[in-house]
PDB file of N, CA and C in Angstrom:
ATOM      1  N   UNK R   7     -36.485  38.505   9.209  1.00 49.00           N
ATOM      2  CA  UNK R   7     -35.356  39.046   9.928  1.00 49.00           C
ATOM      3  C   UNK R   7     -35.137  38.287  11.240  1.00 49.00           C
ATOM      4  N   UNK R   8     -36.202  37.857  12.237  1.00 52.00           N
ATOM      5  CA  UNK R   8     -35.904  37.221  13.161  1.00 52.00           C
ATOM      6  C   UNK R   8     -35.345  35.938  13.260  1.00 52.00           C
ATOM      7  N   UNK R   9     -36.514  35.302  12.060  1.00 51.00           N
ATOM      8  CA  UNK R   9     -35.867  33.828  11.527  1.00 51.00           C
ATOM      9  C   UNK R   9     -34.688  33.837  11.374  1.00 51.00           C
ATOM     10  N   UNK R  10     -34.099  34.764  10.439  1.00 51.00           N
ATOM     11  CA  UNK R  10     -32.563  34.897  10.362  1.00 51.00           C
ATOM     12  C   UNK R  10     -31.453  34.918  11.678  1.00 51.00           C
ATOM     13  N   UNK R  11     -32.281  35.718  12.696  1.00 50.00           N
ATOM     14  CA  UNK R  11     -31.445  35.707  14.106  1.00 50.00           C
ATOM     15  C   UNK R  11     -31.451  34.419  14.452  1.00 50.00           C
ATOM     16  N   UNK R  12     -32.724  33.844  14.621  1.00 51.00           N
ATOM     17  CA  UNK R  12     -32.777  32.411  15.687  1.00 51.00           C
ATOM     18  C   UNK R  12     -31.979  31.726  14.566  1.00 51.00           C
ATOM     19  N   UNK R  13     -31.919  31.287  13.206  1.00 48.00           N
ATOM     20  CA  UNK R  13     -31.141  30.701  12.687  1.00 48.00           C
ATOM     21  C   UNK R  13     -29.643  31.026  12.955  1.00 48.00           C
ATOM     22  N   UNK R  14     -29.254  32.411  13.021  1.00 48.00           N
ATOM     23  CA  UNK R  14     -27.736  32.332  13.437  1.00 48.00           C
ATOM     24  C   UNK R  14     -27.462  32.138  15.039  1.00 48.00           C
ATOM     25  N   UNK R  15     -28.671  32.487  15.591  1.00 49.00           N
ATOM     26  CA  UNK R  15     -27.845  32.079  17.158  1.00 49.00           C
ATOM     27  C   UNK R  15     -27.995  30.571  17.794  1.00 49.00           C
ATOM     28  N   UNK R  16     -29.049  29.815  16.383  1.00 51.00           N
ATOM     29  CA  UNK R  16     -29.142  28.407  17.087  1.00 51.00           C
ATOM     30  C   UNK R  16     -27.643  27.502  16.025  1.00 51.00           C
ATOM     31  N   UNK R  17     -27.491  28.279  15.632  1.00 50.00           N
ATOM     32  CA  UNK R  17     -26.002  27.953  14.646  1.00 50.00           C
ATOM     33  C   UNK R  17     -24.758  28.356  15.758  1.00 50.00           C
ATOM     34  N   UNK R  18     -24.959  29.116  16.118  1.00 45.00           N
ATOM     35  CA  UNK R  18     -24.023  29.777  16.812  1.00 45.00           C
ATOM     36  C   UNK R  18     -23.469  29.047  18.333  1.00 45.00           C
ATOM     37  N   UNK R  19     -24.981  28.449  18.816  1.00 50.00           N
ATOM     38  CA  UNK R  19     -25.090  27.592  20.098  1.00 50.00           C
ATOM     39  C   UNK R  19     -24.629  26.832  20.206  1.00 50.00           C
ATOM     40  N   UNK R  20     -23.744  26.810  21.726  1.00 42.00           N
ATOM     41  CA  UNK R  20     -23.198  25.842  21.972  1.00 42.00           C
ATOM     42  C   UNK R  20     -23.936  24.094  22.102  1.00 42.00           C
ATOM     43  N   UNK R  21     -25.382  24.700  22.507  1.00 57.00           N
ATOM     44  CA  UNK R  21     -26.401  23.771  22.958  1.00 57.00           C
ATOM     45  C   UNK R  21     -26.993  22.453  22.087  1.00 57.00           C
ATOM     46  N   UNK R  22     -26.167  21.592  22.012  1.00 61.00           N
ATOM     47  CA  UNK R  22     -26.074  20.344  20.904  1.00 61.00           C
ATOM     48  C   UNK R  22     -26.533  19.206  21.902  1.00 61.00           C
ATOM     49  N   UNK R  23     -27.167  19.291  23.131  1.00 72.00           N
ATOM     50  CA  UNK R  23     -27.637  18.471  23.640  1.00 72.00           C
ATOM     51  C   UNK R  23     -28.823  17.615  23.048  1.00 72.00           C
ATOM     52  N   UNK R  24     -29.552  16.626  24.094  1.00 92.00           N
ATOM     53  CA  UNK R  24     -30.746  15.651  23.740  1.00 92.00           C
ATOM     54  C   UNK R  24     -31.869  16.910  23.568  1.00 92.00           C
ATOM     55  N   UNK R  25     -32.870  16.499  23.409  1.00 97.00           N
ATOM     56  CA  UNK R  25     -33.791  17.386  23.105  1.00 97.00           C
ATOM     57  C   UNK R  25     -34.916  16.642  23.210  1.00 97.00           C
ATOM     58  N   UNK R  26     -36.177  16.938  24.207  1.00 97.00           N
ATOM     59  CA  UNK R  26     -37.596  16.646  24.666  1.00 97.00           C
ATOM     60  C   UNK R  26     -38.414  17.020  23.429  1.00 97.00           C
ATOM     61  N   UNK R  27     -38.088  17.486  22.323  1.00 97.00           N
ATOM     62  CA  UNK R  27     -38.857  17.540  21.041  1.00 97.00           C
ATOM     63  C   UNK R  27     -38.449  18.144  20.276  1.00 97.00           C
ATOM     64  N   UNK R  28     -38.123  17.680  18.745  1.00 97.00           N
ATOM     65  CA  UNK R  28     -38.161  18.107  17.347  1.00 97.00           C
ATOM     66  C   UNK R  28     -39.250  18.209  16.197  1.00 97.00           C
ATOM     67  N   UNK R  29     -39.582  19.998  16.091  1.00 97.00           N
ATOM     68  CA  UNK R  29     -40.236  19.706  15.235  1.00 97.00           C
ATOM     69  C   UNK R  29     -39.913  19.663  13.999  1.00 97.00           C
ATOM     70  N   UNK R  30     -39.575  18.486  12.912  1.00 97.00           N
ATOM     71  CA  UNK R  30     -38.760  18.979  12.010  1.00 97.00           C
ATOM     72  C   UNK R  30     -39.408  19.074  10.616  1.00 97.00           C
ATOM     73  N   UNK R  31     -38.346  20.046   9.541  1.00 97.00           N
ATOM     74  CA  UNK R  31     -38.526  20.451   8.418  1.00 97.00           C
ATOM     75  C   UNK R  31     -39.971  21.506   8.537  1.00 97.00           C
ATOM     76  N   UNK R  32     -40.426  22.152   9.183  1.00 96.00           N
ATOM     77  CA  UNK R  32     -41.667  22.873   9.036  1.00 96.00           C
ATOM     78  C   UNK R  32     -41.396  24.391   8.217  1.00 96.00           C
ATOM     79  N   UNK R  33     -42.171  25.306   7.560  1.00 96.00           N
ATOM     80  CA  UNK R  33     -41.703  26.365   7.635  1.00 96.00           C
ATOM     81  C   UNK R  33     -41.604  27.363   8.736  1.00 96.00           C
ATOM     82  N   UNK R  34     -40.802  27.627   8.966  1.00 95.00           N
ATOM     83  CA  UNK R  34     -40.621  28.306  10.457  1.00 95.00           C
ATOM     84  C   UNK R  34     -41.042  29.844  10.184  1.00 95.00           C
ATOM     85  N   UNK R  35     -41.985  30.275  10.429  1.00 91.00           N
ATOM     86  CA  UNK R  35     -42.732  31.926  10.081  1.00 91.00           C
ATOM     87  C   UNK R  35     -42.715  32.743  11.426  1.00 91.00           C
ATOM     88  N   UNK R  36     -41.920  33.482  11.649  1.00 83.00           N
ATOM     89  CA  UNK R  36     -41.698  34.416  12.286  1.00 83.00           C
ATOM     90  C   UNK R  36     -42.319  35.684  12.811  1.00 83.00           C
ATOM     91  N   UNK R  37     -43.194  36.328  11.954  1.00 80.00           N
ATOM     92  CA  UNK R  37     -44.243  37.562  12.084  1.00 80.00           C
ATOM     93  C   UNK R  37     -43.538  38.349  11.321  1.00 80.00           C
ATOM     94  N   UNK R  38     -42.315  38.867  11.277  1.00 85.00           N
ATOM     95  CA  UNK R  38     -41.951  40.293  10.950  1.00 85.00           C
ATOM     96  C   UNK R  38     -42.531  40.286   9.111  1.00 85.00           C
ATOM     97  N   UNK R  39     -43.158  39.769   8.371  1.00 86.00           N
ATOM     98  CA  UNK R  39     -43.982  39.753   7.647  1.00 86.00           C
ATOM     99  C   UNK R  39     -42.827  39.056   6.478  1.00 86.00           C
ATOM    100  N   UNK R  40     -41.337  38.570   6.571  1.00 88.00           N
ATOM    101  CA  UNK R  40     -40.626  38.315   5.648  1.00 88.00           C
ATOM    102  C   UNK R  40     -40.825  36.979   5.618  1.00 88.00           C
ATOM    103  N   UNK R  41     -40.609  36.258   4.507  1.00 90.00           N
ATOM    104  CA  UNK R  41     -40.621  34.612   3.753  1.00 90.00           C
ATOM    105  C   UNK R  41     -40.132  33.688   5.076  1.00 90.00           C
ATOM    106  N   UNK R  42     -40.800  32.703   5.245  1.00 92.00           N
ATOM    107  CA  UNK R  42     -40.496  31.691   6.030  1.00 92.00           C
ATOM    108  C   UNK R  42     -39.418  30.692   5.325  1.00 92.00           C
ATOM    109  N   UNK R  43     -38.707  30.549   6.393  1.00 94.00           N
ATOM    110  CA  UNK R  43     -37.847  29.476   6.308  1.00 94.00           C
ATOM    111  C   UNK R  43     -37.961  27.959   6.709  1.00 94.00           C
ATOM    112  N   UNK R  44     -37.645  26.940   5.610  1.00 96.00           N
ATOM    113  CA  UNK R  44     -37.284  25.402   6.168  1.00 96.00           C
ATOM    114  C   UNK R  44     -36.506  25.475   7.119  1.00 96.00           C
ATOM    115  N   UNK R  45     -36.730  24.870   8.565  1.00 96.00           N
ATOM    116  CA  UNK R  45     -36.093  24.576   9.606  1.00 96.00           C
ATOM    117  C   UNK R  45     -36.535  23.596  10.132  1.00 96.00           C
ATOM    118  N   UNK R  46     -35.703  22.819  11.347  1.00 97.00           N
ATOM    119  CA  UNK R  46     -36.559  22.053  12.452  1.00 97.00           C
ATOM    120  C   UNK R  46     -36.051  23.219  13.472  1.00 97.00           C
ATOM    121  N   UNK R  47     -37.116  22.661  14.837  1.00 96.00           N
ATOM    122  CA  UNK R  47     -37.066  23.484  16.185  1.00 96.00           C
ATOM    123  C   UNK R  47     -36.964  22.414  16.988  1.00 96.00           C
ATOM    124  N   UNK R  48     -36.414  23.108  18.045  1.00 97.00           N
ATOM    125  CA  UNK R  48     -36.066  22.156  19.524  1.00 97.00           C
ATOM    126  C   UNK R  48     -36.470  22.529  20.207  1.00 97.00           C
ATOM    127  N   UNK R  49     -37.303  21.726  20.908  1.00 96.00           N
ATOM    128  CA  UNK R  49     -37.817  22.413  22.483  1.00 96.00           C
ATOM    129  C   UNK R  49     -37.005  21.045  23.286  1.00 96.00           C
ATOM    130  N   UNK R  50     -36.865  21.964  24.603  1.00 96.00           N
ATOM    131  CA  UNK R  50     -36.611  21.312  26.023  1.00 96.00           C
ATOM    132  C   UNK R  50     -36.597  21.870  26.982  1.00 96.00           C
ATOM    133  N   UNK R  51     -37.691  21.279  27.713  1.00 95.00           N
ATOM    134  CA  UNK R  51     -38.095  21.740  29.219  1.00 95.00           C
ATOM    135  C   UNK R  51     -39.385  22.896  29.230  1.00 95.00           C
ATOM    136  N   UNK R  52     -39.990  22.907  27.555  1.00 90.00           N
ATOM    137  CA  UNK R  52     -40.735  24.034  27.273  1.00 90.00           C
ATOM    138  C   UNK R  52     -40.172  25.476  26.211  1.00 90.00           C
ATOM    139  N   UNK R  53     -39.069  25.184  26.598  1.00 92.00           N
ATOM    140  CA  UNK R  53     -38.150  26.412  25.569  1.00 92.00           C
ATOM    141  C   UNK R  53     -37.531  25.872  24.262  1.00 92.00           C
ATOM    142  N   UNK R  54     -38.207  26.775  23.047  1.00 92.00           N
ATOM    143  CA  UNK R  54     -37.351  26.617  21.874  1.00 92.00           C
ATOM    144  C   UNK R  54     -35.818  26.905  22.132  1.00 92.00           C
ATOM    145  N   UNK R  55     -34.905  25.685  22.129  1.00 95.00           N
ATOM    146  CA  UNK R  55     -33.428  26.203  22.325  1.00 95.00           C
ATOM    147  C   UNK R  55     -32.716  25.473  21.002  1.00 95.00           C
ATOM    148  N   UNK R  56     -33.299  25.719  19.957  1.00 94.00           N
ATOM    149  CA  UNK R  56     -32.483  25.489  18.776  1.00 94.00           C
ATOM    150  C   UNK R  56     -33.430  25.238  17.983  1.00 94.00           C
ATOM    151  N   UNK R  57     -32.917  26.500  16.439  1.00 93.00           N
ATOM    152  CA  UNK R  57     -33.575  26.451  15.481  1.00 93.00           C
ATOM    153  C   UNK R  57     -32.769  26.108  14.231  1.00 93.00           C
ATOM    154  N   UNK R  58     -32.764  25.184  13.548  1.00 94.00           N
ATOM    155  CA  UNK R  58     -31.645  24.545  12.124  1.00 94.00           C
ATOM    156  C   UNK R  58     -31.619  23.658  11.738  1.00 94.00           C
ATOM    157  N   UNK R  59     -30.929  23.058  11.428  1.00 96.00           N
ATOM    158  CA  UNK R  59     -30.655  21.549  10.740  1.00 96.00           C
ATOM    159  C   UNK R  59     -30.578  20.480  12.112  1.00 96.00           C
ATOM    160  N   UNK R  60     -31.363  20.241  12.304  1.00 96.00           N
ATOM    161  CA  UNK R  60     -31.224  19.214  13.413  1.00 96.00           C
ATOM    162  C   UNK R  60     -31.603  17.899  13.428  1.00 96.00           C
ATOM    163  N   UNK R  61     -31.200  17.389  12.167  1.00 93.00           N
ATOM    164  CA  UNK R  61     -31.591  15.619  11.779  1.00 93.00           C
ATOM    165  C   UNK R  61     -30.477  14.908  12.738  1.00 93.00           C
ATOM    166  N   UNK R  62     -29.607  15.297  12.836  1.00 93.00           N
ATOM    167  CA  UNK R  62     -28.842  14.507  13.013  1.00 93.00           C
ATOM    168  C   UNK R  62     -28.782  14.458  15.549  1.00 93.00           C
ATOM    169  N   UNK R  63     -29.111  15.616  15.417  1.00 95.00           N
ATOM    170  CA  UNK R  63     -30.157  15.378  16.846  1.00 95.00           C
ATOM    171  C   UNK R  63     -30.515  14.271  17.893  1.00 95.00           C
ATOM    172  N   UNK R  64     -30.754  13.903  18.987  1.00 95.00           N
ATOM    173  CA  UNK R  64     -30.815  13.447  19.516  1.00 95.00           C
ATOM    174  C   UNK R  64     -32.421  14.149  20.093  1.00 95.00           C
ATOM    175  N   UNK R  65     -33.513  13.367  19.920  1.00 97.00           N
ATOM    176  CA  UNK R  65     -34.977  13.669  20.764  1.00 97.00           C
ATOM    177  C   UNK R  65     -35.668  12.962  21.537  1.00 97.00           C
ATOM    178  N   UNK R  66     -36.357  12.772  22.190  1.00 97.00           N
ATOM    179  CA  UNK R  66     -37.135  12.203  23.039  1.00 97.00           C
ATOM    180  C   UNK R  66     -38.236  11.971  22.072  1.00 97.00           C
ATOM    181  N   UNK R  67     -38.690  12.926  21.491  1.00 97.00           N
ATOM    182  CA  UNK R  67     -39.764  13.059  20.191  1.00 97.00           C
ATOM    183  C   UNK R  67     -39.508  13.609  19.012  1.00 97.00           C
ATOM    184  N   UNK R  68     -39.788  13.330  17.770  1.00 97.00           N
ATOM    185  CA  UNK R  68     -39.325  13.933  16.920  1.00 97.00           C
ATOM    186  C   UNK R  68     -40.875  14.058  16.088  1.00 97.00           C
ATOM    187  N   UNK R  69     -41.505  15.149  15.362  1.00 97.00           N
ATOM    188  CA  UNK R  69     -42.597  15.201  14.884  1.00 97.00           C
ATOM    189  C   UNK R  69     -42.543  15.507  13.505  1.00 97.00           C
ATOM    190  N   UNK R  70     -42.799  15.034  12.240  1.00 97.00           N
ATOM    191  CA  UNK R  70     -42.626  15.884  10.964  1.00 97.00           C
ATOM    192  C   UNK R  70     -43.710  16.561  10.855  1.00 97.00           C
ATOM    193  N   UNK R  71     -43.236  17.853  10.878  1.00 97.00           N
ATOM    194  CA  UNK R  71     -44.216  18.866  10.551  1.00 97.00           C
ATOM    195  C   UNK R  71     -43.887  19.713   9.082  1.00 97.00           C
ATOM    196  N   UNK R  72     -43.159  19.014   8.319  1.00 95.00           N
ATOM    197  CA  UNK R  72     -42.540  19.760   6.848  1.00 95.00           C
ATOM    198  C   UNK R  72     -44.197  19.869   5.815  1.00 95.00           C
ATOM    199  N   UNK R  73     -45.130  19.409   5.963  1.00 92.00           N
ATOM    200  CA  UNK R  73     -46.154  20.267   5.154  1.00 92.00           C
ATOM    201  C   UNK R  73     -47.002  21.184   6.582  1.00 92.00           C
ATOM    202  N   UNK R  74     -46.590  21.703   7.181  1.00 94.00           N
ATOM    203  CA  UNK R  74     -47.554  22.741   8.170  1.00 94.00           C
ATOM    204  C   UNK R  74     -46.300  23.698   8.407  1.00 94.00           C
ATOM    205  N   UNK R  75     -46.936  24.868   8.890  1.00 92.00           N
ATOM    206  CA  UNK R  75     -45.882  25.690   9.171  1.00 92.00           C
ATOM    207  C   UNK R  75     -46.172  26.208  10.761  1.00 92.00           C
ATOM    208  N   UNK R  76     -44.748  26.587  11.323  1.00 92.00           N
ATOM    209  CA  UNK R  76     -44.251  26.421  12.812  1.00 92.00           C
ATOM    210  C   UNK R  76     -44.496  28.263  12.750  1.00 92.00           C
ATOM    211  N   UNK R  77     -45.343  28.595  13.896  1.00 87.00           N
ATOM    212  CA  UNK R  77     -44.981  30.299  14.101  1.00 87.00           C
ATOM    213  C   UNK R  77     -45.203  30.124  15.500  1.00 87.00           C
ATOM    214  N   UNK R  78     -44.772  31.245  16.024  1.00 82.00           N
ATOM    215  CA  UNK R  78     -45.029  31.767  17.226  1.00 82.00           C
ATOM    216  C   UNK R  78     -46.366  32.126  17.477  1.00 82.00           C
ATOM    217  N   UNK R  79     -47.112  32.038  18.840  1.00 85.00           N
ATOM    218  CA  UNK R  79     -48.359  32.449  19.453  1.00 85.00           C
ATOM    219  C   UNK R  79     -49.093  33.370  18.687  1.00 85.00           C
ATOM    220  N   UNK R  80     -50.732  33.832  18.034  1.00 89.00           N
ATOM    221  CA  UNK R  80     -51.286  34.493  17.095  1.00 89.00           C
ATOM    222  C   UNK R  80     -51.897  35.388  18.663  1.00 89.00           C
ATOM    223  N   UNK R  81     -52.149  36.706  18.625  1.00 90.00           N
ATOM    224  CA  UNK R  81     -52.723  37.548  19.019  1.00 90.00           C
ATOM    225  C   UNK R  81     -53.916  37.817  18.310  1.00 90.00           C
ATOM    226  N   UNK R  82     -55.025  37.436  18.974  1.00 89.00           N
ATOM    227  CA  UNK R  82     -56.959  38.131  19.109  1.00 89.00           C
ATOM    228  C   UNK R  82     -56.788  39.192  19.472  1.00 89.00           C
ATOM    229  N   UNK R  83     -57.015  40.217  18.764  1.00 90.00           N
ATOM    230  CA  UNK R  83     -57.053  41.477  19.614  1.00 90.00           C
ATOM    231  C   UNK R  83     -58.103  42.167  19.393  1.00 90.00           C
ATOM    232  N   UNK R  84     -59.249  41.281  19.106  1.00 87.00           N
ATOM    233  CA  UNK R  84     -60.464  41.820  19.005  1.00 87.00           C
ATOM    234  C   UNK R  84     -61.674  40.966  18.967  1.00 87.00           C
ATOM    235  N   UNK R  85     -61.080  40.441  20.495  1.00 81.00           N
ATOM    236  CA  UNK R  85     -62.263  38.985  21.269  1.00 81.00           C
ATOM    237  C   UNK R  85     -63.326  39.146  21.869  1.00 81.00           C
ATOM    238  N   UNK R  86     -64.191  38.337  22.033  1.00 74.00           N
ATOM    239  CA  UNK R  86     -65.817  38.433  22.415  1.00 74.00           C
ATOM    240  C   UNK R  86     -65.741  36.575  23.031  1.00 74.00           C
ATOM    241  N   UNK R  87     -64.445  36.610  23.891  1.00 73.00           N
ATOM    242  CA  UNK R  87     -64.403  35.257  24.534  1.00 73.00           C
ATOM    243  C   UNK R  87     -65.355  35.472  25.800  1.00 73.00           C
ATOM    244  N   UNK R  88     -65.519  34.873  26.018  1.00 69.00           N
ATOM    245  CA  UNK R  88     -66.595  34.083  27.408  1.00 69.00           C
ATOM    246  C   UNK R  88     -65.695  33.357  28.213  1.00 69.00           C
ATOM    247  N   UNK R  89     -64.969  34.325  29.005  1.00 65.00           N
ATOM    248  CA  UNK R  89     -64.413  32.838  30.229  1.00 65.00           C
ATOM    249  C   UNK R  89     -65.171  32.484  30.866  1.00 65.00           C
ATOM    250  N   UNK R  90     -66.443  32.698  30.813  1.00 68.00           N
ATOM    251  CA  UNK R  90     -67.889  32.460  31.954  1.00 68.00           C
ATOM    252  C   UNK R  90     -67.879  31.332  31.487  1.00 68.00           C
ATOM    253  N   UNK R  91     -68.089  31.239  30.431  1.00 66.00           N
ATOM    254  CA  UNK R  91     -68.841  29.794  29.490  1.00 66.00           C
ATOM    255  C   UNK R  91     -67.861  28.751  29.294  1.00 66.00           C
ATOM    256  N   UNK R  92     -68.604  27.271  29.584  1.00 64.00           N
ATOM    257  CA  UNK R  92     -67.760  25.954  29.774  1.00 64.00           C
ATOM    258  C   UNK R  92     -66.582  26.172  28.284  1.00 64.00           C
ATOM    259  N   UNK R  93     -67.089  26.805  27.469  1.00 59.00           N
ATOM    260  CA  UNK R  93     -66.135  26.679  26.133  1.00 59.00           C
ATOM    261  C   UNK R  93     -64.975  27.473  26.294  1.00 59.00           C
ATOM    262  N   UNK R  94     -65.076  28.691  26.730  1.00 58.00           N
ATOM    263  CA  UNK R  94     -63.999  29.450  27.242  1.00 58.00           C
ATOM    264  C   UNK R  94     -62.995  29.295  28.533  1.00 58.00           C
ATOM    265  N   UNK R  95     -63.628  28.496  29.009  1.00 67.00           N
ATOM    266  CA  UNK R  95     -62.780  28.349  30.632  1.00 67.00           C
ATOM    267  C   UNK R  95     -61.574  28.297  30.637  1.00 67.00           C
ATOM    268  N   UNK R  96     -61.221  26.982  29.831  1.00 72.00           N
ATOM    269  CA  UNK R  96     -59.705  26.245  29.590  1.00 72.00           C
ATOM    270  C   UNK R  96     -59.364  26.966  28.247  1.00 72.00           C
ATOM    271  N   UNK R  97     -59.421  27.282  27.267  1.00 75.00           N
ATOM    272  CA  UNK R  97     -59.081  28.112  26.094  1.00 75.00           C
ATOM    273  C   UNK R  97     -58.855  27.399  25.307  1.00 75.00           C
ATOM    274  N   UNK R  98     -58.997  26.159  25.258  1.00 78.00           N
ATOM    275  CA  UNK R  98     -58.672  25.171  24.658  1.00 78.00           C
ATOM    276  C   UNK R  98     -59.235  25.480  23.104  1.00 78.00           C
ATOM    277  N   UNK R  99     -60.300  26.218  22.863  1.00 79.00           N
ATOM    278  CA  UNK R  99     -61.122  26.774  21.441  1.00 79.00           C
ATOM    279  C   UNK R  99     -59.499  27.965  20.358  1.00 79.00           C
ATOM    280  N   UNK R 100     -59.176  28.528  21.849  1.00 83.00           N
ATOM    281  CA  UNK R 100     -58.125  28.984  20.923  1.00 83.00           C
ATOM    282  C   UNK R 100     -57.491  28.837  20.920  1.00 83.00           C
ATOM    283  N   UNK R 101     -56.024  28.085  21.939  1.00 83.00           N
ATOM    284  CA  UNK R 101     -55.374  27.286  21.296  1.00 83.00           C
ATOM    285  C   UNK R 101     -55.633  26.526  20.333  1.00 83.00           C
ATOM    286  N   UNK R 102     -56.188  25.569  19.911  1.00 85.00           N
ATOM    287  CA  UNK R 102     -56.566  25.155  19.068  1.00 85.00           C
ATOM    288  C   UNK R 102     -55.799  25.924  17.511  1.00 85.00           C
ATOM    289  N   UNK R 103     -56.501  27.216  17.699  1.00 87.00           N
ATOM    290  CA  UNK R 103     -56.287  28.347  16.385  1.00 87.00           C
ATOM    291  C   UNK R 103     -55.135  28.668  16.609  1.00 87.00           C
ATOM    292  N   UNK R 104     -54.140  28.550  17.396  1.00 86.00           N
ATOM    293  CA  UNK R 104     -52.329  28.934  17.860  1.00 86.00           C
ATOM    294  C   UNK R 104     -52.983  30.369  18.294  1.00 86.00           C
ATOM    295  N   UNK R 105     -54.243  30.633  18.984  1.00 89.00           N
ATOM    296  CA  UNK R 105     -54.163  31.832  19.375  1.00 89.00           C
ATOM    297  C   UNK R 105     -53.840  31.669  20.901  1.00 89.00           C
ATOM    298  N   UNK R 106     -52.610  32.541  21.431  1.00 87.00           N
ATOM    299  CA  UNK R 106     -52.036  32.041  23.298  1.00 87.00           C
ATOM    300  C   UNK R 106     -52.310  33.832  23.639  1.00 87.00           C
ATOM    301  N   UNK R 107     -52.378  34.736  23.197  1.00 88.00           N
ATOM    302  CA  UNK R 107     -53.095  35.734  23.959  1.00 88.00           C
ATOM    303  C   UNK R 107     -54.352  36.199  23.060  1.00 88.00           C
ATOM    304  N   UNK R 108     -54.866  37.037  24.068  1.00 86.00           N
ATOM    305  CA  UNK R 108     -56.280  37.209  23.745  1.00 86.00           C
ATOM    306  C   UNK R 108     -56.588  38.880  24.145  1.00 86.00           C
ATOM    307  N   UNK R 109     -57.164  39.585  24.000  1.00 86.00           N
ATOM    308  CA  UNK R 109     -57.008  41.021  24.141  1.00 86.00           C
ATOM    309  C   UNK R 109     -59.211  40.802  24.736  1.00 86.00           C
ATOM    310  N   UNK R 110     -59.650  41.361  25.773  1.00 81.00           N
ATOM    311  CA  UNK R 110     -60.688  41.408  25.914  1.00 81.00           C
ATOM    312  C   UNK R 110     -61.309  42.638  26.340  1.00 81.00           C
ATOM    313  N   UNK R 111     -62.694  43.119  26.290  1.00 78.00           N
ATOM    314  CA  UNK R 111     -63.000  43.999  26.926  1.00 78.00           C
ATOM    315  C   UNK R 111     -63.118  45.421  25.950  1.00 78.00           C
ATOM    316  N   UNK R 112     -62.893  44.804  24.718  1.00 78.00           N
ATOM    317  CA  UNK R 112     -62.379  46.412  23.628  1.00 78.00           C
ATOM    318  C   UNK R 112     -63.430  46.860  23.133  1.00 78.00           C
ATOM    319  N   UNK R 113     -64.425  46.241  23.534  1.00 77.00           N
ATOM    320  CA  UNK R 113     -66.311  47.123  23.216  1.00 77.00           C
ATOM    321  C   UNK R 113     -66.638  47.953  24.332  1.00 77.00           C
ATOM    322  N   UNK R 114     -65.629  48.067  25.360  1.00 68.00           N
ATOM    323  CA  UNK R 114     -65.998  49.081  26.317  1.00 68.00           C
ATOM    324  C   UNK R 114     -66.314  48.141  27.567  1.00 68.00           C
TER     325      UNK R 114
END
């Protein structure tokens, strides 16, 4: 369902500018638990500002990502991270996993 939104409002957008990165053809998976869609994505300046057919595009970078699939940030919500420890500091262990929040502290 969301995929479906960002597909009609990056259809809808006026925003046909250059673009600081394309990721293209990936399946674009959304969360709301419905079928992913073939898309590319646009980021610029840090913000996805266009999700669709964007071969024809203008990028700074363009990445094929058509065998991996593109989702939004994964939620841990049931972590035993160590920001004490050199491995945890930078988070770099979970990014890694596309995990960008982390829920801590839930053993009490």
């Amino acid at each position: 369902m969301i995929a479906c939104a960002l597909l009609l409002l990056a259809a809808c957008s006026p925003d046909r500018g250059s673009y600081d990165l394309i990721l293209q053809g990936g399946r674009v998976v959304d969360g709301s638990g419905t079928e992913g869609v073939s898309a590319d994505v646009a980021v610029r300046d840090g913000w996805i500002v266009a999700v669709g057919d964007l071969g024809e595009a203008d990028a700074t970078e363009r990445i094929d990502v058509s065998e991996l699939v593109v989702a939004p940030g994964f939620i841990d919500m049931h972590s035993h991270a160590e920001l004490e420890e050199d491995y945890g500091r930078d988070a770099r262990p979970f990014l890694a996993q596309g995990i960008t929040t982390v829920v801590m502290g839930v053993d009490g």
